[in-house]
PDB file of C-alpha atoms in Angstrom:
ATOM      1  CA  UNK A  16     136.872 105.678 116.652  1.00 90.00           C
ATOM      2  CA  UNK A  17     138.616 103.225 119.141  1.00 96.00           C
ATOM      3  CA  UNK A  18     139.255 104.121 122.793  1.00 98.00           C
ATOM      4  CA  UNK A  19     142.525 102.519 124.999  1.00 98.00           C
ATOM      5  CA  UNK A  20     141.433 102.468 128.647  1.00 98.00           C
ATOM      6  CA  UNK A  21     144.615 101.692 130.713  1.00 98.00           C
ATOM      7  CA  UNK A  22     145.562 101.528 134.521  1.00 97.00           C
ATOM      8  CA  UNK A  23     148.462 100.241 136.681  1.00 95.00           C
ATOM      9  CA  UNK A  24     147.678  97.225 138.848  1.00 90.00           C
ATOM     10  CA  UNK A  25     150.529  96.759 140.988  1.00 76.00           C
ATOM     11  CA  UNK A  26     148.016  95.140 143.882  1.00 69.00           C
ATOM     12  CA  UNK A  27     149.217  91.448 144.765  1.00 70.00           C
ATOM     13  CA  UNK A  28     147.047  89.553 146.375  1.00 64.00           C
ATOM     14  CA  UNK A  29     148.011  86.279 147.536  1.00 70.00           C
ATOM     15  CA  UNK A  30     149.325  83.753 144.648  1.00 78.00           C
ATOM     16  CA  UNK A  31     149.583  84.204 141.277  1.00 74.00           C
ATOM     17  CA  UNK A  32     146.037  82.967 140.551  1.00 86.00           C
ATOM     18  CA  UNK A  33     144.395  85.118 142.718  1.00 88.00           C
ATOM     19  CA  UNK A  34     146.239  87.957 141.181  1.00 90.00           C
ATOM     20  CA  UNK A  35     145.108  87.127 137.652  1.00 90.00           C
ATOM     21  CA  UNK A  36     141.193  87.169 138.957  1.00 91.00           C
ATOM     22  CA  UNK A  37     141.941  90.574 140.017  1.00 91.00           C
ATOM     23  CA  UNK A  38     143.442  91.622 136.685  1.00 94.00           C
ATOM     24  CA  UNK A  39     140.596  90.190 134.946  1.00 94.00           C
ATOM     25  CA  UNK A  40     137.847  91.694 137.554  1.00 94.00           C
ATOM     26  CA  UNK A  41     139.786  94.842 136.811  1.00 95.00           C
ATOM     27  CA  UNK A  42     139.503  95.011 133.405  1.00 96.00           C
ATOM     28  CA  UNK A  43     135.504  93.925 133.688  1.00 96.00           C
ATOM     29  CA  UNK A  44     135.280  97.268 135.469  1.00 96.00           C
ATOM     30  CA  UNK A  45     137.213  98.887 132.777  1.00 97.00           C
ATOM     31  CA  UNK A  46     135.035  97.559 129.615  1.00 97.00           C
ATOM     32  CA  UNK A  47     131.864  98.655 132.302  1.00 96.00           C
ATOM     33  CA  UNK A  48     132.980 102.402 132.204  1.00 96.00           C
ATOM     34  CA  UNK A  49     134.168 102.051 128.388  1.00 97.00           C
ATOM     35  CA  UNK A  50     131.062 100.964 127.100  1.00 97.00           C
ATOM     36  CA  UNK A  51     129.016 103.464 129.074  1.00 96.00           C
ATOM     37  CA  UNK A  52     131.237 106.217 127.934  1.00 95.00           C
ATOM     38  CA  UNK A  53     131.537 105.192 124.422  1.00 95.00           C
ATOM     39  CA  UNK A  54     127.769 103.686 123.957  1.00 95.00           C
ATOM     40  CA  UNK A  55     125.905 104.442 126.661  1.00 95.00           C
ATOM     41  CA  UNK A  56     125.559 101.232 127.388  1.00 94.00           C
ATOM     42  CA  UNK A  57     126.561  98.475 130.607  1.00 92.00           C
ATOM     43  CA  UNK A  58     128.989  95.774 129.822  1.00 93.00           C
ATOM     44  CA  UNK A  59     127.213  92.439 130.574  1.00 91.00           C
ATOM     45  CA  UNK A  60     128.954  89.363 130.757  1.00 90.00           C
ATOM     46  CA  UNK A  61     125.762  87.186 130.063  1.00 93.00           C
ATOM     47  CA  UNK A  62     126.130  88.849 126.537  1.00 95.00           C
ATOM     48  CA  UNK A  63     130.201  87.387 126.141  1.00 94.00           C
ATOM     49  CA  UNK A  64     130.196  84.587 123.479  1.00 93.00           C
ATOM     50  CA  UNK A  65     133.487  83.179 121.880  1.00 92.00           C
ATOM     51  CA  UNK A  66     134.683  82.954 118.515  1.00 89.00           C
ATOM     52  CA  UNK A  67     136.528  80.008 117.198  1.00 85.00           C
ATOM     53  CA  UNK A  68     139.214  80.447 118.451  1.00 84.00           C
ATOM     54  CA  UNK A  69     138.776  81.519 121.583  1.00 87.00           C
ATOM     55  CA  UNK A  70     138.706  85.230 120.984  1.00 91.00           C
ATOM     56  CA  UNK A  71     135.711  87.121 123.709  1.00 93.00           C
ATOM     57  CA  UNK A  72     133.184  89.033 121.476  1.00 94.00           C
ATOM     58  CA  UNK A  73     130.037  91.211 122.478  1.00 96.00           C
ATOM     59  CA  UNK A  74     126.704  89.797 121.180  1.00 94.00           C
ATOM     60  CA  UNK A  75     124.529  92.323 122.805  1.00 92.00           C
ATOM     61  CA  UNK A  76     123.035  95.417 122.015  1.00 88.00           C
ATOM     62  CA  UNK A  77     125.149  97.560 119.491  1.00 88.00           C
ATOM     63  CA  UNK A  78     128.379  96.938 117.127  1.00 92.00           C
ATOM     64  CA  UNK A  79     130.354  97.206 119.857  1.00 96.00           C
ATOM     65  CA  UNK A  80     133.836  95.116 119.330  1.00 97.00           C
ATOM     66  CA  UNK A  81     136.353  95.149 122.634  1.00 97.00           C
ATOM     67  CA  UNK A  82     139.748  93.516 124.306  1.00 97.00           C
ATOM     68  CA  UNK A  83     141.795  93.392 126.667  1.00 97.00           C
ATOM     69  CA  UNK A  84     145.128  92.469 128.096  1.00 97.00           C
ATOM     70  CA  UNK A  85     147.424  92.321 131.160  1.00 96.00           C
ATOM     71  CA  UNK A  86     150.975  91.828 132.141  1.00 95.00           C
ATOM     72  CA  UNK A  87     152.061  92.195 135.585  1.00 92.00           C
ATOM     73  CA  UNK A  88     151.467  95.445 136.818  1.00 94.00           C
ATOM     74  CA  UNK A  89     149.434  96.946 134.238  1.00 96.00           C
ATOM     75  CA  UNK A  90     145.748  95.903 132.647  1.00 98.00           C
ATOM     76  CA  UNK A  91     144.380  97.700 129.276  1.00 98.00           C
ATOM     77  CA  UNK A  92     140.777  97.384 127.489  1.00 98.00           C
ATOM     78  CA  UNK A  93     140.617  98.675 123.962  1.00 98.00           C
ATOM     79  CA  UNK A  94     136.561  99.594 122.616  1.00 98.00           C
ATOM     80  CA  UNK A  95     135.969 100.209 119.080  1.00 97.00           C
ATOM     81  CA  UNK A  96     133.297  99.556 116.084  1.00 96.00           C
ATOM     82  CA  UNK A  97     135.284  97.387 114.036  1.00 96.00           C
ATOM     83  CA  UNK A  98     137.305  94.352 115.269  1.00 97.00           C
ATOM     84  CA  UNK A  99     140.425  95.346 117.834  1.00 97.00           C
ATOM     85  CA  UNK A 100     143.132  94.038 119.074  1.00 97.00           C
ATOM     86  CA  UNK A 101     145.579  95.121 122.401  1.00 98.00           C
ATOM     87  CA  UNK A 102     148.730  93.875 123.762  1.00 98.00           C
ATOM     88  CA  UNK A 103     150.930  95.341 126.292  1.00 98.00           C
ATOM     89  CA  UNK A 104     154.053  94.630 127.987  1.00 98.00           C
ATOM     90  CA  UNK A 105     156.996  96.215 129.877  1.00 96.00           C
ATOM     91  CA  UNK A 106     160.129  95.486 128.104  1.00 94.00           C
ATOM     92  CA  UNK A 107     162.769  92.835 129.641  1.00 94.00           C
ATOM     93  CA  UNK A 108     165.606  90.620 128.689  1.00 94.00           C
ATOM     94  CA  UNK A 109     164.783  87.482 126.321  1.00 94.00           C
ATOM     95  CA  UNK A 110     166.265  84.793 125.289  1.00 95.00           C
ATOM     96  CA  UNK A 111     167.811  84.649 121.871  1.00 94.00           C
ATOM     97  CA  UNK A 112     165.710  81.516 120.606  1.00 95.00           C
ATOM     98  CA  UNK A 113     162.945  83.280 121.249  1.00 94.00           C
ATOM     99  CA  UNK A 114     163.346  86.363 119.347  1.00 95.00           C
ATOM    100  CA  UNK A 115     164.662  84.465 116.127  1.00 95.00           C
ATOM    101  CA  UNK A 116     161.738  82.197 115.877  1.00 94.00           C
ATOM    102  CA  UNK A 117     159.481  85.706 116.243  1.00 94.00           C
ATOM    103  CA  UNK A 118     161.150  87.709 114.169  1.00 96.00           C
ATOM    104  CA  UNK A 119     161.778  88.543 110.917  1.00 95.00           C
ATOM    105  CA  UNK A 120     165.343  89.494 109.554  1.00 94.00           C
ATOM    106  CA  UNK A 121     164.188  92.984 109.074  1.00 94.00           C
ATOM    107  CA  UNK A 122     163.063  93.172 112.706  1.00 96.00           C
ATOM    108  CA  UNK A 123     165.792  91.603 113.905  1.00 95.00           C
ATOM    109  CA  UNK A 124     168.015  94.612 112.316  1.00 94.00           C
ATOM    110  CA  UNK A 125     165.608  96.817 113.902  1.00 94.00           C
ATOM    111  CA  UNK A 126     166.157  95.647 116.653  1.00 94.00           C
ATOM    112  CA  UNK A 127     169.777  94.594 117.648  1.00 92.00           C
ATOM    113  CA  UNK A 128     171.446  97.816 115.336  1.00 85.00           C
ATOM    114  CA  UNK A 129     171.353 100.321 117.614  1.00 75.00           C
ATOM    115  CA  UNK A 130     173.787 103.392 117.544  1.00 73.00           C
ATOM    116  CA  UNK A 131     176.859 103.323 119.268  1.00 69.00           C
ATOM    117  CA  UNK A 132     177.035 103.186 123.108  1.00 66.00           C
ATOM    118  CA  UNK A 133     173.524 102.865 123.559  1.00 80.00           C
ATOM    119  CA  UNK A 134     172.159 101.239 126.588  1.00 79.00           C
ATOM    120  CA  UNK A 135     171.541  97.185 126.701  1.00 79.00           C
ATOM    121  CA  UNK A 136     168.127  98.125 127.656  1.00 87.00           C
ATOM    122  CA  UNK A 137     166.823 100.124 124.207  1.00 92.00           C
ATOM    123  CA  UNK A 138     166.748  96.510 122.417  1.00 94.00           C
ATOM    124  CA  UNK A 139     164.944  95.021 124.680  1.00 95.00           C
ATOM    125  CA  UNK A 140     162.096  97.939 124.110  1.00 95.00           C
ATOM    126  CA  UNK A 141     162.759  97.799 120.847  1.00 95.00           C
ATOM    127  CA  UNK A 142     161.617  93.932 120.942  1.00 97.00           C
ATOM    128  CA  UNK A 143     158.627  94.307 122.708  1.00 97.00           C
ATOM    129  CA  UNK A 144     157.999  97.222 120.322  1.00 97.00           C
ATOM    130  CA  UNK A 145     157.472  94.872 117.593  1.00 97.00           C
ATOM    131  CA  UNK A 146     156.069  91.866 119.642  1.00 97.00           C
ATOM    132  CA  UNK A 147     153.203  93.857 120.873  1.00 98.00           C
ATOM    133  CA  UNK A 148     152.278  94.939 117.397  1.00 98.00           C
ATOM    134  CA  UNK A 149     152.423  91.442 116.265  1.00 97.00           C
ATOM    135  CA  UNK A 150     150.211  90.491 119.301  1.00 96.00           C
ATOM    136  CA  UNK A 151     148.031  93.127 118.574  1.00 97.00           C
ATOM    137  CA  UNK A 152     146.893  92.125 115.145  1.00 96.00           C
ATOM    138  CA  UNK A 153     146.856  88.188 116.006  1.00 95.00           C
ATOM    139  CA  UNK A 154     144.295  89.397 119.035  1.00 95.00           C
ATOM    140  CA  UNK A 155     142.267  91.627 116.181  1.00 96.00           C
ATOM    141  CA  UNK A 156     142.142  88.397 113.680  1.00 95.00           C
ATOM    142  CA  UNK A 157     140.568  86.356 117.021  1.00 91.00           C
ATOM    143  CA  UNK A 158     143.702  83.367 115.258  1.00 82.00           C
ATOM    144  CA  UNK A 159     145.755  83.791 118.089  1.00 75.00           C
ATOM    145  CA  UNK A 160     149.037  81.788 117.321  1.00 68.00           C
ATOM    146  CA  UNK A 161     147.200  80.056 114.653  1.00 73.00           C
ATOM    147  CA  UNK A 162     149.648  82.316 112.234  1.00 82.00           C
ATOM    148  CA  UNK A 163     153.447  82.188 113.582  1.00 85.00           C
ATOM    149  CA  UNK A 164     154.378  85.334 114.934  1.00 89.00           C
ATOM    150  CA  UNK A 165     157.292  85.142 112.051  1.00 90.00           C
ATOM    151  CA  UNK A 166     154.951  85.201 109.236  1.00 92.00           C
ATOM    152  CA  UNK A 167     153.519  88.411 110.699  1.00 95.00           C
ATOM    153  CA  UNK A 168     155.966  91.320 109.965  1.00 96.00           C
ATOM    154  CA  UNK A 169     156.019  94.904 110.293  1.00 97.00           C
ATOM    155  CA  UNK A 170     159.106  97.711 109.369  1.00 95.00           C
ATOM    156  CA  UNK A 171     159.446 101.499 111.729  1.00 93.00           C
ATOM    157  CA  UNK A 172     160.397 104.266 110.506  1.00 88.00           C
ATOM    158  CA  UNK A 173     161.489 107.053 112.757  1.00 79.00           C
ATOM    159  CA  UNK A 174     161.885 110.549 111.189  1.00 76.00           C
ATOM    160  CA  UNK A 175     162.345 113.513 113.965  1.00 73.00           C
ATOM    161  CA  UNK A 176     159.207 112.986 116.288  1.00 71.00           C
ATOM    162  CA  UNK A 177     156.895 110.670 113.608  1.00 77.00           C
ATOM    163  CA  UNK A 178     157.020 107.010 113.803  1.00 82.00           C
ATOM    164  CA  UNK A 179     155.273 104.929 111.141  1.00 89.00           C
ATOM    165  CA  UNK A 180     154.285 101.400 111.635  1.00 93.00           C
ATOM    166  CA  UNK A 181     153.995  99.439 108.229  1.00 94.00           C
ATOM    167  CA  UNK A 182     153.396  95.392 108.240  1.00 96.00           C
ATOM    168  CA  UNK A 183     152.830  92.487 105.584  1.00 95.00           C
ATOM    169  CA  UNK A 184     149.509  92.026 106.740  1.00 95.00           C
ATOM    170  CA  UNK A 185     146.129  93.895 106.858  1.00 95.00           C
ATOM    171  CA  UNK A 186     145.237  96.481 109.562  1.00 96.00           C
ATOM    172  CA  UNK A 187     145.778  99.616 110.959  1.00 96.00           C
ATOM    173  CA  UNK A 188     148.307 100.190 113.624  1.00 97.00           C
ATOM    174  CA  UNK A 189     148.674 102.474 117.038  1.00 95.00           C
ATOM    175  CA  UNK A 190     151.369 102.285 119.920  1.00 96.00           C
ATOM    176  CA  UNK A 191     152.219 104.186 122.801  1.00 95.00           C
ATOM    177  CA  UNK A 192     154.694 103.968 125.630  1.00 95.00           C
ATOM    178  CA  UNK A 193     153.286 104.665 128.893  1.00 96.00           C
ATOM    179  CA  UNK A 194     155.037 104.196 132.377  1.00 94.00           C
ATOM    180  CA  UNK A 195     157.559 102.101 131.056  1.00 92.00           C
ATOM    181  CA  UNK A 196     155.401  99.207 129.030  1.00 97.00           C
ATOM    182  CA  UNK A 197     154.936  99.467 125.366  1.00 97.00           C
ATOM    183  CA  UNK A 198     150.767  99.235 124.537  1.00 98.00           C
ATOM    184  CA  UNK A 199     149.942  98.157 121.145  1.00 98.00           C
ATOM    185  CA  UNK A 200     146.629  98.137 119.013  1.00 98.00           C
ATOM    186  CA  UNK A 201     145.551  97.020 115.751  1.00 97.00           C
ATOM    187  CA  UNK A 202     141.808  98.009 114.425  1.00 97.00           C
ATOM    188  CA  UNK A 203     140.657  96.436 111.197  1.00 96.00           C
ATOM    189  CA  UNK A 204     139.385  99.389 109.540  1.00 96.00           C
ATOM    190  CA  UNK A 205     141.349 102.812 110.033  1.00 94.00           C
ATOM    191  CA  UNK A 206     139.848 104.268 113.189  1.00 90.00           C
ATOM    192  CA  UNK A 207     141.226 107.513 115.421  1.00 92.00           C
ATOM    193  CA  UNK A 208     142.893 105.555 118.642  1.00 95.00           C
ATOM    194  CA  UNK A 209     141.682 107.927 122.491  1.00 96.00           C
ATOM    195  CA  UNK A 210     143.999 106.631 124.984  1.00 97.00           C
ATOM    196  CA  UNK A 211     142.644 107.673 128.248  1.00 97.00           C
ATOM    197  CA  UNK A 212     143.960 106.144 131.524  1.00 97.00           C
ATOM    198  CA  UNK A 213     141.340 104.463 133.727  1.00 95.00           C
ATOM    199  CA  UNK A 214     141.569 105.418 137.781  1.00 89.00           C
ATOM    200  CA  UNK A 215     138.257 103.899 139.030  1.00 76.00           C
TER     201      UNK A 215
END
């Protein structure tokens, strides 16, 4: 089982710097209720260690594995017993370049062949559709951009209500779109995904 906490942040304190320590002090609080909820057991930072790449793991008590991210305006923790991965982001223009040196061809169609008279908008979410998955499962690995986002590729399908997420590499898949931001996770084993929204 893996558990999404998520909360809307839209608090700005001072510059940008100080509004990233709140994010971050946020999502502290977050992991504190999480593991209590899901383990019965406080979140310690003392117990924090990183991988080799840079990726925040639990070395305490338990098989407890845990991340987290933020954009502006929203923070989101995921807790699980295998490795897990979370991205989230509210969707927005991009620049061309960028897209074609994340995407694959099939995403690309995916994304830019939408049906007739549909708003400039829906490609845009349709983007950060895909990126988030693809952040999702470099966060899971702990490689971070050690893999191009390119080489990591995934195909939706969209039949009536279902949507199935398939991709060229290992793991197991869950998105939702709340309040406007796409939120992404990738477990390494299959696990049921609890999204439950955090108020404090």
């Amino acid at each position: 089982m893996a558990t999404i906490y998520y909360t809307f942040c839209s608090q700005r304190t001072g510059h940008p710097g100080a509004y990233l320590v709140y994010q971050r002090n946020l999502a502290d609080k977050i992991l504190q209720c999480g593991f209590y909820n899901c383990y019965g057991i406080g979140f310690q930072k003392e117990y924090i260690r990183k991988g080799i790449h840079g990726k925040p793991y639990w070395a305490g008590e338990g098989d407890i594995h845990f991340n987290r991210t933020n954009t502006d305006g929203f923070v989101a923790c995921g807790i699980s017993g295998c490795e897990i991965g979370v991205d989230a982001e509210k969707a927005r223009e991009v620049r061309m370049p960028v897209v074609r040196r994340c995407c694959s061809r099939k995403e690309m169609d995916y994304i830019f062949h939408g049906e007739d008279g549909e708003a400039e908008g829906k490609k845009w979410e349709r983007f950060f559709q895909i990126w988030t998955l693809k952040e999702s499962y470099l966060k899971m690995t702990g490689e971070g951009l050690g893999i191009p986002l390119k080489e990591v590729s995934f195909s939706i399908q969209q039949e009536g209500g279902e949507v199935s997420v398939t991709c060229n590499h290992p793991g197991y898949f869950a998105q939702k779109q709340i309040g406007g931001y796409w939120v992404s996770a990738c477990t390494k084993q299959q696990a049921g995904i609890s999204w439950q929204e955090w108020s404090g």
